[in-house]
């Protein structure tokens, strides 16, 4: 399993960073690179540092880290929307999108440092991580002290049912574009055309405002805010390691945690808040469990989230669905509407490891069992563990390396069967040989 995971990461490496998947996502994605760095840190910390520094090489002057950095060697038509749509360049000259994704990069930088201490790397990346947070404070902070996203793509959980209601305010607009995603995966695993039209209309309006004005979609997402808060508490550790003052970051982490509890928490789960209406968008998204990442979350809230995870997300079974199976919108196969994703399970696992090791263990085993059966697929049916979406998906491989490094191989069925034996799983076991030494 370890060899197969490294082989995926090696074959998706493009020289300075790792693409999420050859066919479906042939460029660099922001939060994917952070998750990949976390896994690469386990076998090549140098590669993890390179990955993060290459992403931050495309940071804009205002501090934003674009959600896609385009590879100029890949034809424009290979992914939609490509560079011709976004019409934006980073100061480095790279063509990029103008959206962002959850800021999980400080956590990745810190984990890279823990795997192989390198204060020079921390000193180099720290000001960039601070600027990434500063962009969110300046451009996206509401009077309640929370940061907002202006597009479902910014959530990383693009097609979550949590966005169905806020998206109703968005005019779908004329199609006038050709989807590329359906060339690679089946339509019933991806967003509908109508949702895609809304995504494109929103992105176009944001682009036409010079990537400044939030359009018809503006929400405070619990996962995004939890990532922002964890970034601050991690920046406190990085600052201390660099001989700088951690206190401002600690204060910011405490204040975002308090704002989230005050404005996004209700009845055992965190929810998104629609900034335009001021209303909580009650949903059953597993994003609502990710504030478990926040070190300062009050104990009674932790306990309530754990209760919800057990009751509504069947946490004891070890496989975390992205949306509660008890909710009517739940779907076992459609993109972010129920299937299990390794990154989401990994984030919740991070939040549970110290607090509830008894529940973190089955979650680790569930992630391992999913890839053992189906290979490094993009996502999994939470009941059958059948694989969905693209194959050889980078963060599935990377995060499994991290889980195995910490948890061991418990979760791999004791007898019988080969890794990825399900059709479309790992295929032939390859030998990564020399690459591991890179
Ligand atoms: C749009 C690359 C990205 C992930 C997102 C996931 C998906 C893109 C798409 O793929 O989004 O950004 O084309 O659907 O939703 O989380 O970063 O893996």
CSV table of C-alpha atoms and ligand atoms in Angstrom, one decimal:
chain,number,residue,atom,x,y,z
A,1,UNK,CA,0.0,0.0,0.0
A,2,UNK,CA,2.8,2.4,0.9
A,3,UNK,CA,4.6,1.6,-2.4
A,4,UNK,CA,1.4,2.1,-4.4
A,5,UNK,CA,0.8,5.4,-2.7
A,6,UNK,CA,4.2,6.7,-3.4
A,7,UNK,CA,3.9,5.5,-7.0
A,8,UNK,CA,0.7,7.6,-7.5
A,9,UNK,CA,2.5,10.7,-6.0
A,10,UNK,CA,5.6,10.1,-8.2
A,11,UNK,CA,3.5,9.7,-11.4
A,12,UNK,CA,1.5,12.8,-10.6
A,13,UNK,CA,4.6,14.9,-9.9
A,14,UNK,CA,5.1,17.6,-12.5
A,15,UNK,CA,8.5,18.8,-11.5
A,16,UNK,CA,7.8,21.3,-8.7
A,17,UNK,CA,4.3,20.2,-7.6
A,18,UNK,CA,1.8,17.4,-7.8
A,19,UNK,CA,-1.3,17.5,-9.9
A,20,UNK,CA,-4.4,16.0,-8.3
A,21,UNK,CA,-5.1,13.6,-11.2
A,22,UNK,CA,-3.8,13.4,-14.8
A,23,UNK,CA,-7.0,13.4,-16.7
A,24,UNK,CA,-9.5,15.3,-14.6
A,25,UNK,CA,-7.3,17.9,-12.8
A,26,UNK,CA,-4.1,18.5,-14.8
A,27,UNK,CA,-2.8,21.6,-13.0
A,28,UNK,CA,-1.8,22.6,-9.4
A,29,UNK,CA,-4.7,23.0,-6.9
A,30,UNK,CA,-4.2,24.9,-3.7
A,31,UNK,CA,-5.6,22.7,-0.9
A,32,UNK,CA,-4.6,19.6,-2.8
A,33,UNK,CA,-1.0,20.7,-2.7
A,34,UNK,CA,-1.3,21.2,1.1
A,35,UNK,CA,-2.6,17.6,1.6
A,36,UNK,CA,0.0,16.2,-0.8
A,37,UNK,CA,2.7,17.9,1.2
A,38,UNK,CA,1.4,16.3,4.4
A,39,UNK,CA,1.8,12.9,2.8
A,40,UNK,CA,5.1,13.6,1.0
A,41,UNK,CA,6.6,14.8,4.2
A,42,UNK,CA,6.5,11.2,5.3
A,43,UNK,CA,8.9,10.0,2.6
A,44,UNK,CA,10.4,13.1,1.0
A,45,UNK,CA,10.2,16.2,3.1
A,46,UNK,CA,12.2,18.0,0.4
A,47,UNK,CA,9.5,17.3,-2.1
A,48,UNK,CA,6.9,18.6,0.5
A,49,UNK,CA,8.7,21.8,0.9
A,50,UNK,CA,9.1,22.3,-2.8
A,51,UNK,CA,5.4,21.6,-3.3
A,52,UNK,CA,4.4,24.3,-0.8
A,53,UNK,CA,6.9,26.9,-2.0
A,54,UNK,CA,5.9,26.4,-5.6
A,55,UNK,CA,2.2,27.1,-4.7
A,56,UNK,CA,3.2,30.2,-2.8
A,57,UNK,CA,5.3,31.3,-5.8
A,58,UNK,CA,2.0,32.1,-7.5
A,59,UNK,CA,0.6,34.1,-4.5
A,60,UNK,CA,-0.9,37.5,-5.6
A,61,UNK,CA,0.2,40.9,-4.3
A,62,UNK,CA,-2.9,41.0,-2.1
A,63,UNK,CA,-1.9,37.8,-0.4
A,64,UNK,CA,-4.4,35.5,-2.0
A,65,UNK,CA,-3.2,32.0,-2.9
A,66,UNK,CA,-5.1,31.1,-6.1
A,67,UNK,CA,-7.1,27.9,-6.1
A,68,UNK,CA,-5.6,26.8,-9.4
A,69,UNK,CA,-2.1,27.5,-10.8
A,70,UNK,CA,-2.1,26.6,-14.5
A,71,UNK,CA,0.7,24.6,-16.1
A,72,UNK,CA,1.6,26.4,-19.3
A,73,UNK,CA,2.6,23.1,-20.9
A,74,UNK,CA,-1.0,21.8,-20.7
A,75,UNK,CA,-3.3,22.9,-23.5
A,76,UNK,CA,-5.9,25.5,-22.5
A,77,UNK,CA,-8.8,23.2,-23.4
A,78,UNK,CA,-7.6,20.4,-21.1
A,79,UNK,CA,-9.5,21.7,-18.1
A,80,UNK,CA,-12.5,24.0,-18.0
A,81,UNK,CA,-12.5,26.8,-16.9
A,82,UNK,CA,-8.9,27.3,-18.0
A,83,UNK,CA,-6.5,30.3,-18.2
A,84,UNK,CA,-8.5,31.9,-21.0
A,85,UNK,CA,-11.5,32.1,-18.8
A,86,UNK,CA,-9.8,33.4,-15.7
A,87,UNK,CA,-7.6,36.0,-17.5
A,88,UNK,CA,-5.4,36.5,-14.5
A,89,UNK,CA,-1.7,36.2,-13.8
A,90,UNK,CA,0.2,36.1,-10.6
A,91,UNK,CA,3.2,38.4,-10.2
A,92,UNK,CA,5.4,35.4,-11.0
A,93,UNK,CA,3.8,35.3,-14.4
A,94,UNK,CA,1.8,32.1,-13.8
A,95,UNK,CA,-1.7,32.0,-15.1
A,96,UNK,CA,-4.0,31.4,-12.2
A,97,UNK,CA,-7.7,31.4,-11.1
A,98,UNK,CA,-8.8,34.3,-8.8
A,99,UNK,CA,-10.6,32.2,-6.2
A,100,UNK,CA,-9.1,30.6,-3.1
A,101,UNK,CA,-9.5,27.4,-1.1
A,102,UNK,CA,-9.5,26.5,2.6
A,103,UNK,CA,-6.2,27.6,4.1
A,104,UNK,CA,-4.8,24.3,5.3
A,105,UNK,CA,-1.3,25.3,4.2
A,106,UNK,CA,0.1,26.4,7.6
A,107,UNK,CA,-0.8,23.0,9.0
A,108,UNK,CA,1.0,21.4,6.0
A,109,UNK,CA,4.1,23.5,6.5
A,110,UNK,CA,4.2,22.7,10.2
A,111,UNK,CA,3.8,18.9,9.6
A,112,UNK,CA,6.6,19.1,6.9
A,113,UNK,CA,8.8,20.8,9.5
A,114,UNK,CA,8.0,18.1,12.1
A,115,UNK,CA,9.0,15.4,9.7
A,116,UNK,CA,12.3,17.0,9.1
A,117,UNK,CA,13.0,20.2,11.1
A,118,UNK,CA,14.0,23.0,8.8
A,119,UNK,CA,13.8,26.5,10.3
A,120,UNK,CA,15.1,28.1,7.1
A,121,UNK,CA,12.0,26.7,5.3
A,122,UNK,CA,9.7,28.0,8.1
A,123,UNK,CA,11.3,31.4,7.9
A,124,UNK,CA,10.7,31.5,4.1
A,125,UNK,CA,7.1,30.4,4.2
A,126,UNK,CA,5.9,32.1,7.3
A,127,UNK,CA,5.5,35.6,5.8
A,128,UNK,CA,3.6,34.1,2.9
A,129,UNK,CA,1.3,32.2,5.2
A,130,UNK,CA,0.7,35.4,7.1
A,131,UNK,CA,-0.2,37.2,3.9
A,132,UNK,CA,-2.6,34.5,2.9
A,133,UNK,CA,-4.5,35.0,6.2
A,134,UNK,CA,-4.2,38.8,5.8
A,135,UNK,CA,-6.0,38.6,2.5
A,136,UNK,CA,-8.9,36.8,4.1
A,137,UNK,CA,-9.1,39.4,6.9
A,138,UNK,CA,-9.0,42.3,4.6
A,139,UNK,CA,-11.1,41.1,1.8
A,140,UNK,CA,-13.4,38.6,3.3
A,141,UNK,CA,-14.1,39.3,7.0
A,142,UNK,CA,-17.6,40.1,8.1
A,143,UNK,CA,-18.5,42.3,11.2
A,144,UNK,CA,-19.1,39.0,13.1
A,145,UNK,CA,-15.4,38.2,12.7
A,146,UNK,CA,-15.8,35.3,10.3
A,147,UNK,CA,-14.4,34.9,6.8
A,148,UNK,CA,-16.6,34.3,3.8
A,149,UNK,CA,-16.2,32.4,0.6
A,150,UNK,CA,-17.7,33.8,-2.7
A,151,UNK,CA,-18.0,30.6,-4.7
A,152,UNK,CA,-18.7,27.0,-3.9
A,153,UNK,CA,-15.3,26.1,-5.5
A,154,UNK,CA,-13.7,28.1,-2.6
A,155,UNK,CA,-15.2,25.6,-0.1
A,156,UNK,CA,-13.4,22.7,-1.7
A,157,UNK,CA,-16.7,20.8,-1.2
A,158,UNK,CA,-18.2,22.3,-4.4
A,159,UNK,CA,-21.4,20.5,-4.8
A,160,UNK,CA,-22.4,20.1,-1.2
A,161,UNK,CA,-26.1,20.3,-0.5
A,162,UNK,CA,-25.2,23.1,1.9
A,163,UNK,CA,-24.9,25.3,-1.1
A,164,UNK,CA,-28.2,24.5,-2.7
A,165,UNK,CA,-30.1,27.2,-0.9
A,166,UNK,CA,-27.6,30.1,-1.2
A,167,UNK,CA,-27.1,29.1,-4.9
A,168,UNK,CA,-30.8,29.8,-5.6
A,169,UNK,CA,-29.9,33.5,-5.6
A,170,UNK,CA,-27.5,32.9,-8.5
A,171,UNK,CA,-28.8,33.4,-12.1
A,172,UNK,CA,-27.6,30.3,-14.0
A,173,UNK,CA,-26.9,32.4,-17.2
A,174,UNK,CA,-26.5,31.0,-20.7
A,175,UNK,CA,-24.4,27.9,-21.0
A,176,UNK,CA,-21.9,29.0,-23.7
A,177,UNK,CA,-19.2,26.6,-22.5
A,178,UNK,CA,-18.2,23.0,-22.8
A,179,UNK,CA,-17.6,21.0,-19.7
A,180,UNK,CA,-14.4,18.9,-19.7
A,181,UNK,CA,-15.1,17.0,-16.5
A,182,UNK,CA,-17.6,14.7,-18.1
A,183,UNK,CA,-14.9,13.4,-20.5
A,184,UNK,CA,-13.2,11.8,-17.5
A,185,UNK,CA,-15.9,10.7,-15.2
A,186,UNK,CA,-19.6,9.7,-15.4
A,187,UNK,CA,-22.2,12.5,-15.2
A,188,UNK,CA,-24.0,10.9,-12.2
A,189,UNK,CA,-20.9,11.4,-10.1
A,190,UNK,CA,-20.5,15.1,-10.9
A,191,UNK,CA,-22.5,18.3,-10.5
A,192,UNK,CA,-25.5,18.8,-12.7
A,193,UNK,CA,-25.3,21.1,-15.8
A,194,UNK,CA,-27.5,23.6,-14.0
A,195,UNK,CA,-25.1,23.8,-11.0
A,196,UNK,CA,-22.2,24.1,-13.4
A,197,UNK,CA,-23.9,27.0,-15.2
A,198,UNK,CA,-24.2,28.8,-11.8
A,199,UNK,CA,-20.6,28.1,-10.9
A,200,UNK,CA,-19.5,29.6,-14.2
A,201,UNK,CA,-21.8,32.6,-13.9
A,202,UNK,CA,-20.5,33.4,-10.4
A,203,UNK,CA,-16.9,33.0,-11.4
A,204,UNK,CA,-17.4,35.2,-14.5
A,205,UNK,CA,-19.0,38.0,-12.4
A,206,UNK,CA,-16.2,37.8,-9.8
A,207,UNK,CA,-13.6,38.0,-12.6
A,208,UNK,CA,-15.4,41.0,-14.2
A,209,UNK,CA,-15.3,42.9,-10.9
A,210,UNK,CA,-11.5,42.5,-11.0
A,211,UNK,CA,-11.7,39.7,-8.4
A,212,UNK,CA,-13.0,42.2,-5.8
A,213,UNK,CA,-16.7,42.2,-5.3
A,214,UNK,CA,-18.5,39.2,-3.8
A,215,UNK,CA,-21.4,38.5,-6.2
A,216,UNK,CA,-24.7,36.7,-5.5
A,217,UNK,CA,-23.0,34.0,-3.3
A,218,UNK,CA,-21.3,34.9,0.0
A,219,UNK,CA,-21.3,32.4,2.8
A,220,UNK,CA,-19.3,31.7,6.0
A,221,UNK,CA,-18.4,28.1,5.8
A,222,UNK,CA,-17.5,26.1,8.9
A,223,UNK,CA,-14.7,24.2,7.2
A,224,UNK,CA,-13.1,27.3,5.7
A,225,UNK,CA,-13.3,29.1,9.0
A,226,UNK,CA,-12.0,26.1,10.9
A,227,UNK,CA,-9.0,26.0,8.5
A,228,UNK,CA,-8.5,29.7,9.0
A,229,UNK,CA,-8.5,29.2,12.8
A,230,UNK,CA,-6.1,26.2,12.7
A,231,UNK,CA,-3.8,28.2,10.4
A,232,UNK,CA,-3.6,30.9,13.2
A,233,UNK,CA,-2.9,28.4,16.0
A,234,UNK,CA,-0.3,26.7,13.7
A,235,UNK,CA,1.2,30.1,12.8
A,236,UNK,CA,1.7,30.6,16.5
A,237,UNK,CA,3.9,27.5,16.7
A,238,UNK,CA,5.7,28.5,13.5
A,239,UNK,CA,6.3,32.0,14.8
A,240,UNK,CA,7.7,30.7,18.1
A,241,UNK,CA,10.0,28.3,16.2
A,242,UNK,CA,11.3,31.2,14.2
A,243,UNK,CA,11.9,33.3,17.3
A,244,UNK,CA,8.9,35.6,16.6
A,245,UNK,CA,5.9,36.5,18.8
A,246,UNK,CA,3.2,33.9,18.7
A,247,UNK,CA,0.7,35.9,20.8
A,248,UNK,CA,-1.1,37.7,17.9
A,249,UNK,CA,-1.8,34.4,16.2
A,250,UNK,CA,-3.0,32.8,19.5
A,251,UNK,CA,-5.4,35.7,20.0
A,252,UNK,CA,-6.7,35.5,16.4
A,253,UNK,CA,-7.3,31.7,16.8
A,254,UNK,CA,-9.2,32.3,20.0
A,255,UNK,CA,-11.3,35.0,18.5
A,256,UNK,CA,-12.3,33.0,15.4
A,257,UNK,CA,-13.1,30.1,17.6
A,258,UNK,CA,-15.4,32.2,19.7
A,259,UNK,CA,-17.0,33.8,16.6
A,260,UNK,CA,-17.7,30.4,15.1
A,261,UNK,CA,-19.3,29.1,18.3
A,262,UNK,CA,-21.4,32.2,18.6
A,263,UNK,CA,-22.6,32.5,14.9
A,264,UNK,CA,-22.2,29.1,13.2
A,265,UNK,CA,-23.0,26.5,15.9
A,266,UNK,CA,-26.5,25.1,16.5
A,267,UNK,CA,-27.7,22.0,18.1
A,268,UNK,CA,-24.7,19.7,17.8
A,269,UNK,CA,-23.3,20.8,14.4
A,270,UNK,CA,-21.7,23.8,12.8
A,271,UNK,CA,-23.5,25.3,9.8
A,272,UNK,CA,-22.7,27.8,7.1
A,273,UNK,CA,-24.2,31.3,7.4
A,274,UNK,CA,-25.5,33.2,4.4
A,275,UNK,CA,-23.9,36.7,4.6
A,276,UNK,CA,-26.5,38.1,2.3
A,277,UNK,CA,-29.5,37.1,4.3
A,278,UNK,CA,-27.8,36.8,7.7
A,279,UNK,CA,-29.4,33.4,8.2
A,280,UNK,CA,-27.8,30.1,9.2
A,281,UNK,CA,-28.1,27.5,6.3
A,282,UNK,CA,-28.9,24.4,8.3
A,283,UNK,CA,-27.6,21.3,6.6
A,284,UNK,CA,-26.1,17.9,7.4
A,285,UNK,CA,-22.7,18.5,5.9
A,286,UNK,CA,-19.6,16.8,7.5
A,287,UNK,CA,-18.0,20.2,7.1
A,288,UNK,CA,-19.9,21.0,10.3
A,289,UNK,CA,-17.7,18.5,12.2
A,290,UNK,CA,-14.3,20.0,11.1
A,291,UNK,CA,-14.2,22.7,13.8
A,292,UNK,CA,-13.0,19.7,15.9
A,293,UNK,CA,-9.6,20.8,14.5
A,294,UNK,CA,-9.7,24.0,16.6
A,295,UNK,CA,-7.6,23.4,19.7
A,296,UNK,CA,-9.6,25.9,21.8
A,297,UNK,CA,-13.0,24.5,21.1
A,298,UNK,CA,-15.0,24.3,24.4
A,299,UNK,CA,-15.3,20.8,25.7
A,300,UNK,CA,-19.1,20.8,25.7
A,301,UNK,CA,-19.1,21.6,22.0
A,302,UNK,CA,-16.6,18.9,21.3
A,303,UNK,CA,-18.8,16.4,23.1
A,304,UNK,CA,-21.9,17.5,21.2
A,305,UNK,CA,-20.0,17.2,17.8
A,306,UNK,CA,-18.9,13.8,18.8
A,307,UNK,CA,-22.5,12.8,19.6
A,308,UNK,CA,-23.7,14.1,16.2
A,309,UNK,CA,-20.8,12.3,14.5
A,310,UNK,CA,-21.9,9.0,16.2
A,311,UNK,CA,-25.6,9.5,15.6
A,312,UNK,CA,-25.9,11.1,12.2
A,313,UNK,CA,-22.6,10.2,10.5
A,314,UNK,CA,-22.1,6.6,11.8
A,315,UNK,CA,-18.6,7.5,13.0
A,316,UNK,CA,-18.2,4.2,14.9
A,317,UNK,CA,-18.3,2.3,11.5
A,318,UNK,CA,-15.1,4.3,10.6
A,319,UNK,CA,-16.2,5.7,7.3
A,320,UNK,CA,-17.2,9.3,7.3
A,321,UNK,CA,-19.8,10.3,4.7
A,322,UNK,CA,-19.5,13.9,3.4
A,323,UNK,CA,-23.2,14.4,4.1
A,324,UNK,CA,-25.4,12.7,6.7
A,325,UNK,CA,-27.1,9.5,5.3
A,326,UNK,CA,-30.1,10.4,7.4
A,327,UNK,CA,-30.7,13.6,5.4
A,328,UNK,CA,-33.0,13.5,2.3
A,329,UNK,CA,-30.4,15.2,0.1
A,330,UNK,CA,-27.8,12.4,0.8
A,331,UNK,CA,-26.4,10.7,-2.3
A,332,UNK,CA,-23.9,7.8,-2.2
A,333,UNK,CA,-22.1,8.7,-5.4
A,334,UNK,CA,-22.6,12.3,-6.4
A,335,UNK,CA,-19.7,14.6,-5.7
A,336,UNK,CA,-19.7,16.0,-2.2
A,337,UNK,CA,-23.3,15.0,-1.6
A,338,UNK,CA,-22.6,12.0,0.6
A,339,UNK,CA,-19.6,10.0,-0.6
A,340,UNK,CA,-16.6,9.6,1.7
A,341,UNK,CA,-13.5,11.6,0.9
A,342,UNK,CA,-10.1,10.9,2.5
A,343,UNK,CA,-9.3,14.6,3.1
A,344,UNK,CA,-12.5,15.2,5.1
A,345,UNK,CA,-12.1,12.0,7.1
A,346,UNK,CA,-8.4,13.0,7.7
A,347,UNK,CA,-9.4,16.5,9.0
A,348,UNK,CA,-11.9,15.0,11.5
A,349,UNK,CA,-9.3,12.4,12.4
A,350,UNK,CA,-6.9,15.2,13.2
A,351,UNK,CA,-9.5,16.7,15.5
A,352,UNK,CA,-10.2,13.5,17.3
A,353,UNK,CA,-6.7,12.0,17.7
A,354,UNK,CA,-5.9,13.6,21.0
A,355,UNK,CA,-9.4,14.1,22.3
A,356,UNK,CA,-11.0,10.7,21.4
A,357,UNK,CA,-8.4,8.2,20.3
A,358,UNK,CA,-11.1,5.5,20.7
A,359,UNK,CA,-13.0,7.1,17.8
A,360,UNK,CA,-10.0,8.3,15.8
A,361,UNK,CA,-8.7,4.7,15.5
A,362,UNK,CA,-11.8,3.4,13.5
A,363,UNK,CA,-11.7,6.4,11.3
A,364,UNK,CA,-8.0,5.7,10.4
A,365,UNK,CA,-8.9,2.1,9.8
A,366,UNK,CA,-11.9,3.2,7.6
A,367,UNK,CA,-9.6,5.3,5.4
A,368,UNK,CA,-7.2,2.5,5.0
A,369,UNK,CA,-9.9,-0.1,4.3
A,370,UNK,CA,-11.4,2.2,1.6
A,371,UNK,CA,-8.2,2.5,-0.4
A,372,UNK,CA,-7.2,-1.1,0.3
A,373,UNK,CA,-10.4,-2.2,-1.4
A,374,UNK,CA,-10.8,0.3,-4.2
A,375,UNK,CA,-7.4,2.0,-4.7
A,376,UNK,CA,-6.6,5.7,-4.5
A,377,UNK,CA,-9.9,6.8,-5.9
A,378,UNK,CA,-11.2,10.4,-5.6
A,379,UNK,CA,-14.0,9.3,-3.3
A,380,UNK,CA,-15.9,6.3,-2.0
A,381,UNK,CA,-19.4,5.0,-1.4
A,382,UNK,CA,-19.6,5.2,2.4
A,383,UNK,CA,-21.6,1.9,2.6
A,384,UNK,CA,-19.9,-0.4,0.1
A,385,UNK,CA,-16.6,1.5,-0.2
A,386,UNK,CA,-16.9,1.3,-4.0
A,387,UNK,CA,-14.5,3.8,-5.6
A,388,UNK,CA,-15.8,6.9,-7.5
A,389,UNK,CA,-14.5,9.8,-9.5
A,390,UNK,CA,-11.0,9.7,-10.9
A,391,UNK,CA,-8.3,7.1,-10.3
A,392,UNK,CA,-4.8,7.6,-8.8
A,393,UNK,CA,-6.0,10.7,-7.0
A,394,UNK,CA,-3.1,12.4,-5.2
A,395,UNK,CA,-4.5,13.5,-1.8
A,396,UNK,CA,-6.0,10.0,-1.3
A,397,UNK,CA,-2.5,8.6,-1.7
A,398,UNK,CA,-0.8,11.3,0.3
A,399,UNK,CA,-3.0,11.3,3.3
A,400,UNK,CA,-3.0,7.5,3.5
A,401,UNK,CA,0.8,7.7,3.9
A,402,UNK,CA,0.3,10.1,6.8
A,403,UNK,CA,-2.4,7.9,8.4
A,404,UNK,CA,-0.3,4.7,8.0
A,405,UNK,CA,2.8,6.4,9.4
A,406,UNK,CA,0.9,7.3,12.6
A,407,UNK,CA,-1.7,4.6,12.9
A,408,UNK,CA,0.0,1.6,11.3
A,409,UNK,CA,-1.6,-0.8,9.0
A,410,UNK,CA,-4.5,-1.9,11.1
A,411,UNK,CA,-7.6,-1.7,8.9
A,412,UNK,CA,-6.0,-3.8,6.2
A,413,UNK,CA,-8.0,-7.0,6.1
A,414,UNK,CA,-6.0,-9.7,7.8
A,415,UNK,CA,-6.2,-12.4,5.2
A,416,UNK,CA,-6.9,-12.7,1.5
A,417,UNK,CA,-7.1,-10.1,-1.2
A,418,UNK,CA,-4.6,-7.8,-2.9
A,419,UNK,CA,-4.5,-4.1,-2.4
A,420,UNK,CA,-7.0,-2.4,-4.8
A,421,UNK,CA,-8.4,-5.7,-5.9
A,422,UNK,CA,-11.7,-4.1,-6.8
A,423,UNK,CA,-11.8,-3.5,-10.6
A,424,UNK,CA,-10.3,-0.1,-11.3
A,425,UNK,CA,-8.3,-0.2,-8.1
A,426,UNK,CA,-4.5,-0.1,-8.0
A,427,UNK,CA,-3.9,-2.1,-11.1
A,428,UNK,CA,-0.5,-3.7,-11.4
A,429,UNK,CA,1.7,-3.2,-8.4
A,430,UNK,CA,4.5,-0.9,-9.7
A,431,UNK,CA,7.9,-0.5,-8.3
A,432,UNK,CA,8.8,3.1,-7.4
A,433,UNK,CA,12.4,2.0,-6.8
A,434,UNK,CA,14.7,4.9,-7.3
A,435,UNK,CA,12.1,7.6,-7.0
A,436,UNK,CA,11.7,6.9,-3.3
A,437,UNK,CA,15.3,8.0,-2.9
A,438,UNK,CA,14.7,11.4,-4.7
B,1,LIG,C1,-12.9,22.8,-9.0
B,1,LIG,C2,-8.9,19.2,-7.4
B,1,LIG,C3,-10.2,19.9,-7.0
B,1,LIG,C4,-10.4,19.9,-5.4
B,1,LIG,C5,-11.8,20.3,-5.0
B,1,LIG,C6,-12.8,19.4,-5.8
B,1,LIG,C7,-12.6,19.5,-7.3
B,1,LIG,C8,-12.6,21.3,-9.0
B,1,LIG,C9,-13.5,20.7,-10.1
B,1,LIG,O1,-11.3,19.1,-7.6
B,1,LIG,O2,-12.9,20.9,-7.7
B,1,LIG,O3,-11.9,23.5,-8.2
B,1,LIG,O4,-13.2,20.8,-11.2
B,1,LIG,O5,-14.5,20.1,-9.7
B,1,LIG,O6,-14.1,19.7,-5.4
B,1,LIG,O7,-12.0,20.1,-3.6
B,1,LIG,O8,-9.5,20.8,-4.8
B,1,LIG,O9,-8.8,18.0,-6.8
